[in-house]
PDB file of C-alpha atoms in Angstrom:
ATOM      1  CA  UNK A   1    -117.461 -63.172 -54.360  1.00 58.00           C
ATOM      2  CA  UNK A   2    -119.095 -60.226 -52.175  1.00 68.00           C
ATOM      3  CA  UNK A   3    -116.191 -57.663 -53.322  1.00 90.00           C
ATOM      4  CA  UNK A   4    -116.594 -54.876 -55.397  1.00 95.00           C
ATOM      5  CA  UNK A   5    -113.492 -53.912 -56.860  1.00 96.00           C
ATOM      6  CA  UNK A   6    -112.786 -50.125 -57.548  1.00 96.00           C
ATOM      7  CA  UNK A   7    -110.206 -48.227 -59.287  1.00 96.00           C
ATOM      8  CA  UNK A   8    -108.620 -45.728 -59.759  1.00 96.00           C
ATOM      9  CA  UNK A   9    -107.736 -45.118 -55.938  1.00 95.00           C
ATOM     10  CA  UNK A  10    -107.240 -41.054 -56.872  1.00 96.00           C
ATOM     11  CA  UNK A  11    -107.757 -39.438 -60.008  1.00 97.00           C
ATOM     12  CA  UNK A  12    -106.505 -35.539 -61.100  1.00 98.00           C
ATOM     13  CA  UNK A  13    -108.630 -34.338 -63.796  1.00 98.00           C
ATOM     14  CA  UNK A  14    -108.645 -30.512 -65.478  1.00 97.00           C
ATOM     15  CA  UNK A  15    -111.579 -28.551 -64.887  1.00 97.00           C
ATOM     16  CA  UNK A  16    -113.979 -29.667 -68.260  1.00 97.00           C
ATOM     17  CA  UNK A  17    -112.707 -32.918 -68.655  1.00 97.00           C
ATOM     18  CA  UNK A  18    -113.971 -35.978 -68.392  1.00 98.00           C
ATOM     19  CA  UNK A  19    -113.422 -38.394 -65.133  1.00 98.00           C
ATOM     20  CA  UNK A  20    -113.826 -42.005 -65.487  1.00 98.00           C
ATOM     21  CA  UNK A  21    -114.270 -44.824 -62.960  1.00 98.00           C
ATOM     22  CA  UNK A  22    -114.206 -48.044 -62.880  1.00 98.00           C
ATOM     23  CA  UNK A  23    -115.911 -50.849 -61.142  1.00 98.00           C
ATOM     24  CA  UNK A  24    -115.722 -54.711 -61.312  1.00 97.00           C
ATOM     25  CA  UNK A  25    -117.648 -57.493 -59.511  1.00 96.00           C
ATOM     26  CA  UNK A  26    -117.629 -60.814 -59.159  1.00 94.00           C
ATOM     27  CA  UNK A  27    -120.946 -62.243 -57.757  1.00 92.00           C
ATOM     28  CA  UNK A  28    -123.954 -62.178 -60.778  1.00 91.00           C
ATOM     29  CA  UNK A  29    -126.937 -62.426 -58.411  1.00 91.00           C
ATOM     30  CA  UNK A  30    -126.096 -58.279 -57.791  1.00 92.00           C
ATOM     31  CA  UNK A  31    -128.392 -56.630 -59.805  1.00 91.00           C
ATOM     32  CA  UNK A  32    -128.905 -52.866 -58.497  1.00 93.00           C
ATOM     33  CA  UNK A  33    -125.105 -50.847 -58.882  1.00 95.00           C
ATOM     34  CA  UNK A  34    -125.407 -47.264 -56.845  1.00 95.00           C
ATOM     35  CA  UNK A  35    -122.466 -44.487 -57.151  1.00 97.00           C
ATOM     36  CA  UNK A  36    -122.122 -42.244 -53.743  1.00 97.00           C
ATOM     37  CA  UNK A  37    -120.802 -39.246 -53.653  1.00 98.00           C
ATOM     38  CA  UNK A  38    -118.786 -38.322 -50.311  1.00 97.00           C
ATOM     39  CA  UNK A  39    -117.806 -34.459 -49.829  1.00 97.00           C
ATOM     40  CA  UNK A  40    -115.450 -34.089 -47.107  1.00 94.00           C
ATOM     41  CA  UNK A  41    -117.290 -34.155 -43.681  1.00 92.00           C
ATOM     42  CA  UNK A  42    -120.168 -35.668 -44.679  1.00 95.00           C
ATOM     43  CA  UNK A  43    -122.025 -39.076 -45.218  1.00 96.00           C
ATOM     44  CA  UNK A  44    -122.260 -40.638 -48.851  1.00 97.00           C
ATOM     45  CA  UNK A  45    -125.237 -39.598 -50.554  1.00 97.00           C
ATOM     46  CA  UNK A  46    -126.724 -41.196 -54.110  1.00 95.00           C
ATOM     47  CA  UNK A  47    -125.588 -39.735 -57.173  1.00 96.00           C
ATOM     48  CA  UNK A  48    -126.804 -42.340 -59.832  1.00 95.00           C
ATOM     49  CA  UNK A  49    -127.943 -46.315 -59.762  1.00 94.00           C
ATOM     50  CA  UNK A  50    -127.960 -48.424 -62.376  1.00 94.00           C
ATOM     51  CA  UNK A  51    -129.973 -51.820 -62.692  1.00 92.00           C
ATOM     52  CA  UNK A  52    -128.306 -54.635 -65.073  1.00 90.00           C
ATOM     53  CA  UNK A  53    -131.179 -54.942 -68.015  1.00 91.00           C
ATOM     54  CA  UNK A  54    -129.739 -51.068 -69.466  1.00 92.00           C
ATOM     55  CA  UNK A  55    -126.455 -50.781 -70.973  1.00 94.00           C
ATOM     56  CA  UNK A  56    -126.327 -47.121 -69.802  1.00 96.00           C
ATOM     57  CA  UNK A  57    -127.729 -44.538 -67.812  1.00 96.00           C
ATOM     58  CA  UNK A  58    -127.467 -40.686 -67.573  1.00 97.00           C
ATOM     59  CA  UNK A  59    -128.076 -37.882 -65.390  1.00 96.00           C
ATOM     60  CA  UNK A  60    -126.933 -35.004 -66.473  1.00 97.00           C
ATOM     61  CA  UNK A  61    -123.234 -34.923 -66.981  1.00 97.00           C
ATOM     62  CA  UNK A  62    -122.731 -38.281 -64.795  1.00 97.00           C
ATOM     63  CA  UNK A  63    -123.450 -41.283 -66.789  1.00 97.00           C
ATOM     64  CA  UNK A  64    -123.245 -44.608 -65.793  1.00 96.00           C
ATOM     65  CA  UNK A  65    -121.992 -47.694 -68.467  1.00 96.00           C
ATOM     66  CA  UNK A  66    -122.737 -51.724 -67.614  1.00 96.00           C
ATOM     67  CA  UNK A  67    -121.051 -53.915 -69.136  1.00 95.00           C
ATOM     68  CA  UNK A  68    -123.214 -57.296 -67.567  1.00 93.00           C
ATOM     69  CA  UNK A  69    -120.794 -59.622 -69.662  1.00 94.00           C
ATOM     70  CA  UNK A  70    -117.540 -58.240 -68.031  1.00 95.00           C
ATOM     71  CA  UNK A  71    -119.410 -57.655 -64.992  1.00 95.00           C
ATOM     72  CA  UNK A  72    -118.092 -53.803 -65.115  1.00 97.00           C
ATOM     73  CA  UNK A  73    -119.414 -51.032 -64.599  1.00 97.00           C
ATOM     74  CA  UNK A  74    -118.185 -47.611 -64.955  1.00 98.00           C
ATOM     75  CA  UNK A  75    -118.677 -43.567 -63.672  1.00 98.00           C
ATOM     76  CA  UNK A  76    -118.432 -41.341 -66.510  1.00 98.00           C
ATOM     77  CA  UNK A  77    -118.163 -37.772 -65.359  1.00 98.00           C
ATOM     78  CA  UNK A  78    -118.771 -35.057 -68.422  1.00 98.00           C
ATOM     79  CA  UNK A  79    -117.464 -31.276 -68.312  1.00 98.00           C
ATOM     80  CA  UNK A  80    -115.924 -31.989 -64.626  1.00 98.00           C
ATOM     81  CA  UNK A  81    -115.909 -29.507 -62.425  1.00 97.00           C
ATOM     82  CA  UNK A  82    -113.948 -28.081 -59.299  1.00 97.00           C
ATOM     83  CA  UNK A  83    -117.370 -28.624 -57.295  1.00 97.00           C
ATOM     84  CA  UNK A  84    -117.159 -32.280 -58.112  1.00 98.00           C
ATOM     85  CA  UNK A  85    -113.990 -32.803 -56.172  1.00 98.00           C
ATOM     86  CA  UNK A  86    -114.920 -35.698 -53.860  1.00 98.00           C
ATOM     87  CA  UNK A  87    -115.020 -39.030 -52.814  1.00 97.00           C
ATOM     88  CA  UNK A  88    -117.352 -41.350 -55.327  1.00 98.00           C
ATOM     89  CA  UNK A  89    -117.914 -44.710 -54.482  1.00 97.00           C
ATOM     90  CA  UNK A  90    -119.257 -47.841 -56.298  1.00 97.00           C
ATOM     91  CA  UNK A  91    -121.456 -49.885 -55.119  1.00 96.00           C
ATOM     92  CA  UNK A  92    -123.682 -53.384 -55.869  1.00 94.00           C
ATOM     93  CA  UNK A  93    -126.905 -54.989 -53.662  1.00 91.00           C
ATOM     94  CA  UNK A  94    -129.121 -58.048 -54.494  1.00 88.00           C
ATOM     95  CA  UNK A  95    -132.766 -57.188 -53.799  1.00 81.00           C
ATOM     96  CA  UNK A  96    -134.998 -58.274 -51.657  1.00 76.00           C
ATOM     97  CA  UNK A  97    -135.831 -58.186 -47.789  1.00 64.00           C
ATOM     98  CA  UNK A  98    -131.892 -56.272 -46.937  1.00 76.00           C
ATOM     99  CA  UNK A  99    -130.632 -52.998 -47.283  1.00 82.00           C
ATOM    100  CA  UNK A 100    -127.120 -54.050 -47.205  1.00 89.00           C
ATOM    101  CA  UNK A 101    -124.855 -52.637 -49.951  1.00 92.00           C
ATOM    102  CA  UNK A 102    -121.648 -53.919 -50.950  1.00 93.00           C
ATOM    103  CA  UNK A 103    -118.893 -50.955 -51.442  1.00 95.00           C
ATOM    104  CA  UNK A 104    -115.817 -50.479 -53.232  1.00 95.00           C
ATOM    105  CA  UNK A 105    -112.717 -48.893 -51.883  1.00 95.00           C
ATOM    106  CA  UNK A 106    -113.422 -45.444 -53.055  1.00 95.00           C
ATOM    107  CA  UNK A 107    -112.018 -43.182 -56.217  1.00 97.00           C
ATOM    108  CA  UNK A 108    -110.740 -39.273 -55.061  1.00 97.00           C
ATOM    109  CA  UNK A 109    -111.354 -37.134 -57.234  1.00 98.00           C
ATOM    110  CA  UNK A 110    -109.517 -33.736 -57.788  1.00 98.00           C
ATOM    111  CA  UNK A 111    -110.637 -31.203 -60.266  1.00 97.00           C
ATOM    112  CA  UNK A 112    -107.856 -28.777 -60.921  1.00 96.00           C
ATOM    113  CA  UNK A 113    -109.469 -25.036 -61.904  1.00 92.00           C
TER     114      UNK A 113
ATOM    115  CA  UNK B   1    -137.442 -33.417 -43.404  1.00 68.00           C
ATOM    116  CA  UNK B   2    -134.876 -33.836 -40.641  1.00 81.00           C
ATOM    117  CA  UNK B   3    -131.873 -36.193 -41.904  1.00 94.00           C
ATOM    118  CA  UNK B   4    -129.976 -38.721 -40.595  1.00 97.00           C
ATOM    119  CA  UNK B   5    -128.585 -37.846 -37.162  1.00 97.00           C
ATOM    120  CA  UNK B   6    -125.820 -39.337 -35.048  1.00 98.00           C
ATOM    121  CA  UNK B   7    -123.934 -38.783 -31.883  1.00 97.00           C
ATOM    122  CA  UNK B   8    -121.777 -38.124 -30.896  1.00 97.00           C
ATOM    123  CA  UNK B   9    -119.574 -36.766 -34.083  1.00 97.00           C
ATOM    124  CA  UNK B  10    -116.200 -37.123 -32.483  1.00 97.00           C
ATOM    125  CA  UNK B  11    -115.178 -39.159 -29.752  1.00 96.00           C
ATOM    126  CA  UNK B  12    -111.230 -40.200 -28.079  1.00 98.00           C
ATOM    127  CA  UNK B  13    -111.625 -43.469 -26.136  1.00 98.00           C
ATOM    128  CA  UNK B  14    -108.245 -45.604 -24.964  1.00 97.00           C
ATOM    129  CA  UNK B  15    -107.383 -49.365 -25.974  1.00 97.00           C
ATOM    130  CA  UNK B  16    -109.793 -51.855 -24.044  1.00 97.00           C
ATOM    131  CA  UNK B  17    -112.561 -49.194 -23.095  1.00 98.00           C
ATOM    132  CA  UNK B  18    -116.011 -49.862 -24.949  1.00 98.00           C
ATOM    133  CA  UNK B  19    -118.106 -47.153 -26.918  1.00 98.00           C
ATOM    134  CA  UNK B  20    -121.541 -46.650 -27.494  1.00 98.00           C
ATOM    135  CA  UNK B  21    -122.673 -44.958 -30.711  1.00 98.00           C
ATOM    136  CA  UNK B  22    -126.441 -43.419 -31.713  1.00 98.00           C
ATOM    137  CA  UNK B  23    -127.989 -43.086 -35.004  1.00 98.00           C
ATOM    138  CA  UNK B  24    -131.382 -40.974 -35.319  1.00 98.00           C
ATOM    139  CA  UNK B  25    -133.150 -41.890 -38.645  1.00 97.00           C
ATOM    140  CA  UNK B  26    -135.037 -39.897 -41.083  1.00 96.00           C
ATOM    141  CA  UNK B  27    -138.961 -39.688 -39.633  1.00 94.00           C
ATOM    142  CA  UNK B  28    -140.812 -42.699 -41.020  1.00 92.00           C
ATOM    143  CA  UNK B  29    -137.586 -44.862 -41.774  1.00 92.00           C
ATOM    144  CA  UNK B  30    -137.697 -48.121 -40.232  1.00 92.00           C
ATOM    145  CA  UNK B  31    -134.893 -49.735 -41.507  1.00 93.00           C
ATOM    146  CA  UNK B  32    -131.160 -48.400 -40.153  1.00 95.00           C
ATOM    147  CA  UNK B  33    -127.857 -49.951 -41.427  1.00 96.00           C
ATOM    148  CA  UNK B  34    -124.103 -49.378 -40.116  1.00 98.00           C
ATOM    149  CA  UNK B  35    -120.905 -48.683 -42.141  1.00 97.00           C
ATOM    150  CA  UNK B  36    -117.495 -48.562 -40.956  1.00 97.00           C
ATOM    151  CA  UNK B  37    -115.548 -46.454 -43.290  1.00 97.00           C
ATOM    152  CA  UNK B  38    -111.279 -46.453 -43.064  1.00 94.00           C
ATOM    153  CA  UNK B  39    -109.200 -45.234 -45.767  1.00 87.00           C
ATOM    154  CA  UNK B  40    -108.461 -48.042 -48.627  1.00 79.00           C
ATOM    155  CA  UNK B  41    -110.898 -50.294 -47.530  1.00 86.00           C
ATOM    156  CA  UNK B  42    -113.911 -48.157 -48.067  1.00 89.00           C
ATOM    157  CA  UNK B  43    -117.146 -48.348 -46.124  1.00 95.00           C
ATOM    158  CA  UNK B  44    -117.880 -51.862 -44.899  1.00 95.00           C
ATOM    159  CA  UNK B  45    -120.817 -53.691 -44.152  1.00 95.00           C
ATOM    160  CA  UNK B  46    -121.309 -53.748 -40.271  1.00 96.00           C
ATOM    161  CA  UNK B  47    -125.291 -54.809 -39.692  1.00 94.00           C
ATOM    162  CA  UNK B  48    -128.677 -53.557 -40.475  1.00 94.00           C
ATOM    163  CA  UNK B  49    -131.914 -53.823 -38.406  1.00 94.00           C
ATOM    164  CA  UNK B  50    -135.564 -53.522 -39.247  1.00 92.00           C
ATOM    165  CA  UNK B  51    -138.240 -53.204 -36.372  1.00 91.00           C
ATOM    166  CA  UNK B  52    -136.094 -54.154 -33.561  1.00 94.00           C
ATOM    167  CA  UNK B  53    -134.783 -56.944 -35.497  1.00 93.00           C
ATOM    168  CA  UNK B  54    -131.619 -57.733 -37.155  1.00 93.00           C
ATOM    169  CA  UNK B  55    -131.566 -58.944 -40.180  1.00 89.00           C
ATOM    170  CA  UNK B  56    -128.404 -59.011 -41.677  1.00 90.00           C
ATOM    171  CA  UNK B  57    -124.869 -59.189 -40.560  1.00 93.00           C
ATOM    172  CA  UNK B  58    -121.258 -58.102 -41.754  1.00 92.00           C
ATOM    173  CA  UNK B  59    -118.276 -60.170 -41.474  1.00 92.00           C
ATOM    174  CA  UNK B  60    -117.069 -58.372 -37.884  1.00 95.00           C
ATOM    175  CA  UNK B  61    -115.703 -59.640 -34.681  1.00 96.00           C
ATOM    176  CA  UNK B  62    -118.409 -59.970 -31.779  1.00 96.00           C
ATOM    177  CA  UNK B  63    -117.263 -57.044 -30.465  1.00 97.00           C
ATOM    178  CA  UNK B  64    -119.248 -55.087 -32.794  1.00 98.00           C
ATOM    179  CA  UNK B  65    -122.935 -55.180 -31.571  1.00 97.00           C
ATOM    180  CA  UNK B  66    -126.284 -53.302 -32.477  1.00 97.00           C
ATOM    181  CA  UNK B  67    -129.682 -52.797 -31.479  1.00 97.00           C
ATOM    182  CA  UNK B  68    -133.032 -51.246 -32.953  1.00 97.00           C
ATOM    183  CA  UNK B  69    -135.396 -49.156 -30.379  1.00 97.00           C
ATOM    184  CA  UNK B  70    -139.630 -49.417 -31.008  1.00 95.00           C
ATOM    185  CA  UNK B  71    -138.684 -45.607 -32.606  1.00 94.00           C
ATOM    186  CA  UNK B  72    -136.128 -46.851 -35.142  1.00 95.00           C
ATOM    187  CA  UNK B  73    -133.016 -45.331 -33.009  1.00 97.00           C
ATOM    188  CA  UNK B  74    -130.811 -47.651 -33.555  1.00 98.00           C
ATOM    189  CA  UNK B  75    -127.184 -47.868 -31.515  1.00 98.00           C
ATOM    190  CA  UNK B  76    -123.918 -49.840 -32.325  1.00 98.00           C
ATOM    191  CA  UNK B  77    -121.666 -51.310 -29.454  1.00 98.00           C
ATOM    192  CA  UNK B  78    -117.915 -51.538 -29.283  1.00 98.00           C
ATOM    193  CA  UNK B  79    -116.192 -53.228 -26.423  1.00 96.00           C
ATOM    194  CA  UNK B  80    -112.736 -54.297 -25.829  1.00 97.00           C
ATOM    195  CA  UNK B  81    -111.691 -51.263 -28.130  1.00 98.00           C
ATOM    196  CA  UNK B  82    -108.335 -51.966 -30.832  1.00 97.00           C
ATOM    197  CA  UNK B  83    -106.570 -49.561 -32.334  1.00 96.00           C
ATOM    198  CA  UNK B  84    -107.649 -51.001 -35.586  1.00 95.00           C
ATOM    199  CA  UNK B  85    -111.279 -49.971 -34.165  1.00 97.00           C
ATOM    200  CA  UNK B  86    -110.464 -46.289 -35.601  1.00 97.00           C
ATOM    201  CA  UNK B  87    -113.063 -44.840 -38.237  1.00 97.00           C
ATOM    202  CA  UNK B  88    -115.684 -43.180 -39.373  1.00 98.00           C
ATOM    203  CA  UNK B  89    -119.099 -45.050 -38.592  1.00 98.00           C
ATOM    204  CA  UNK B  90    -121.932 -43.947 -40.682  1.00 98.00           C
ATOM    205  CA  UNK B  91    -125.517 -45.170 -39.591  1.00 98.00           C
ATOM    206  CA  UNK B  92    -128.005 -45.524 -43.166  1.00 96.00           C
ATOM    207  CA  UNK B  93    -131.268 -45.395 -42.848  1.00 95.00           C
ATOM    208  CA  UNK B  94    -133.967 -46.560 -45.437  1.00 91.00           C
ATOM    209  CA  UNK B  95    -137.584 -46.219 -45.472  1.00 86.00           C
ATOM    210  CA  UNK B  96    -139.392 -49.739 -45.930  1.00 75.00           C
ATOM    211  CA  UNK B  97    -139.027 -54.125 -45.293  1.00 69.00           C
ATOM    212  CA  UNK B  98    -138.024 -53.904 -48.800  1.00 73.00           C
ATOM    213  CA  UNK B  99    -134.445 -52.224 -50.457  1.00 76.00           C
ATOM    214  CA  UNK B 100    -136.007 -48.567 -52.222  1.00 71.00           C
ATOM    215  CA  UNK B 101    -133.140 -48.260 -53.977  1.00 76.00           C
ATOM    216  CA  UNK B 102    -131.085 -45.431 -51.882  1.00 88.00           C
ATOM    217  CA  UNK B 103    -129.437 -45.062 -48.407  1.00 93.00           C
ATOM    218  CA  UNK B 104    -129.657 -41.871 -46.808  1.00 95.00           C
ATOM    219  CA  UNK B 105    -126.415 -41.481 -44.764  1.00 97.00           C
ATOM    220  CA  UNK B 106    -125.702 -39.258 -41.546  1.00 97.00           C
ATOM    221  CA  UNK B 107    -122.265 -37.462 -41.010  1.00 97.00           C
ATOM    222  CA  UNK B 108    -120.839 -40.067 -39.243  1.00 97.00           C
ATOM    223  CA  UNK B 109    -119.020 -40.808 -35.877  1.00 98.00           C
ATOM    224  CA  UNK B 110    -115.476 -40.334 -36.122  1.00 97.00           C
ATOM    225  CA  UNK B 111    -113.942 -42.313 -33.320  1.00 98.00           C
ATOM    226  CA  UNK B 112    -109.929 -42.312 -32.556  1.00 97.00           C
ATOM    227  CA  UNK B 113    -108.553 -45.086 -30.309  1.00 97.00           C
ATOM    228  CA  UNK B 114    -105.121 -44.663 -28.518  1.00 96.00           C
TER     229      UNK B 114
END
């Protein structure tokens, strides 16, 4: 009940398209969903979060869907771009007195130029 | 604003020997998880301490120990070292008793066991 499941494992996607992935979860009393970003050599760092009473949520070309029914969530990446070749990562917390996030496997993520 | 700091980056050590890892967190940050991070099974939940205390716990062998200093350095604990032990550990630090919503990560300690 404490996994997140991720997918896809890698992803290829032409320079301007859009990348897409996909989270799932199981346990309802998560209610704060954080994407990472990982470049190689370096530690995760927050890209976008999403809290379960919006649908959506966007920052600039990275937009974030919940679906609280289907308990899915998903990263929506707009006009990719070679610079956002990396490691993304889902993630999902319950709030309160922890820090403790719960992540999913990880998605690479090549843009071709 | 100095980030997230850890030592040492890289590090060899041999079946059976035991390993001592630091984390440094951002100025003012109290709170300092750990994340082991392997390839297909993402970054897992190893503990997290706030003001010398630890407060929550990941689903790891006993082998896997932490502690919080009065400064908020924090260090993790290996012993009896497996070759399964191999990873990337990445200390998180957070500012507050209370989840604010973002982890700031260091660059990780990449150890290798032979």
């Amino acid at each position: 009940q404490q996994q997140v499941k991720q997918s896809p494992q890698s992803l290829i996607v032409q320079k301007g398209g859009i990348s897409i992935i996909n989270c799932a979860y199981e346990n309802t009393a998560f209610d704060y969903f954080p994407w990472y970003q990982q470049f190689p050599g370096k530690g995760p760092a927050l890209l976008i979060a999403i809290r379960p009473d919006v649908s959506e949520k966007k920052e600039g070309r990275f937009t974030i869907s919940f679906n609280k029914s289907a308990k899915q969530f998903s990263l929506h990446i707009m006009d990719s771009q070679p610079g956002d070749s990396a490691t993304y990562f889902c993630a999902a917390s319950i709030s309160g007195a922890t820090n403790k996030l719960i992540f999913g496997t990880g998605t690479l993520l090549a843009v071709q130029p | 604003k100095a980030g997230v700091t850890q030592t040492p980056r890289y590090l060899i050590k041999t079946r059976g020997q035991q390993v001592t890892l630091s984390c440094s967190p951002i100025s003012g940050h109290r709170s300092v998880s750990w994340y082991q991070q392997t390839p297909g099974q993402g970054l897992q939940f190893l503990f997290e301490y706030f003001s010398e205390t630890q407060r929550n716990k990941g689903n790891f062998p006993g082998r896997f120990s932490g502690r919080q200093f009065s400064n908020s350095r924090s260090e993790m604990n290996v012993s009896t070292l497996e070759l399964g032990d191999s990873a990337l550990y990445l200390c998180a630090s957070s500012p507050g008793q209370t989840f604010s919503g973002e982890l700031f990560f260091g660059e990780g300690s990449r150890l290798t066991v032979l």
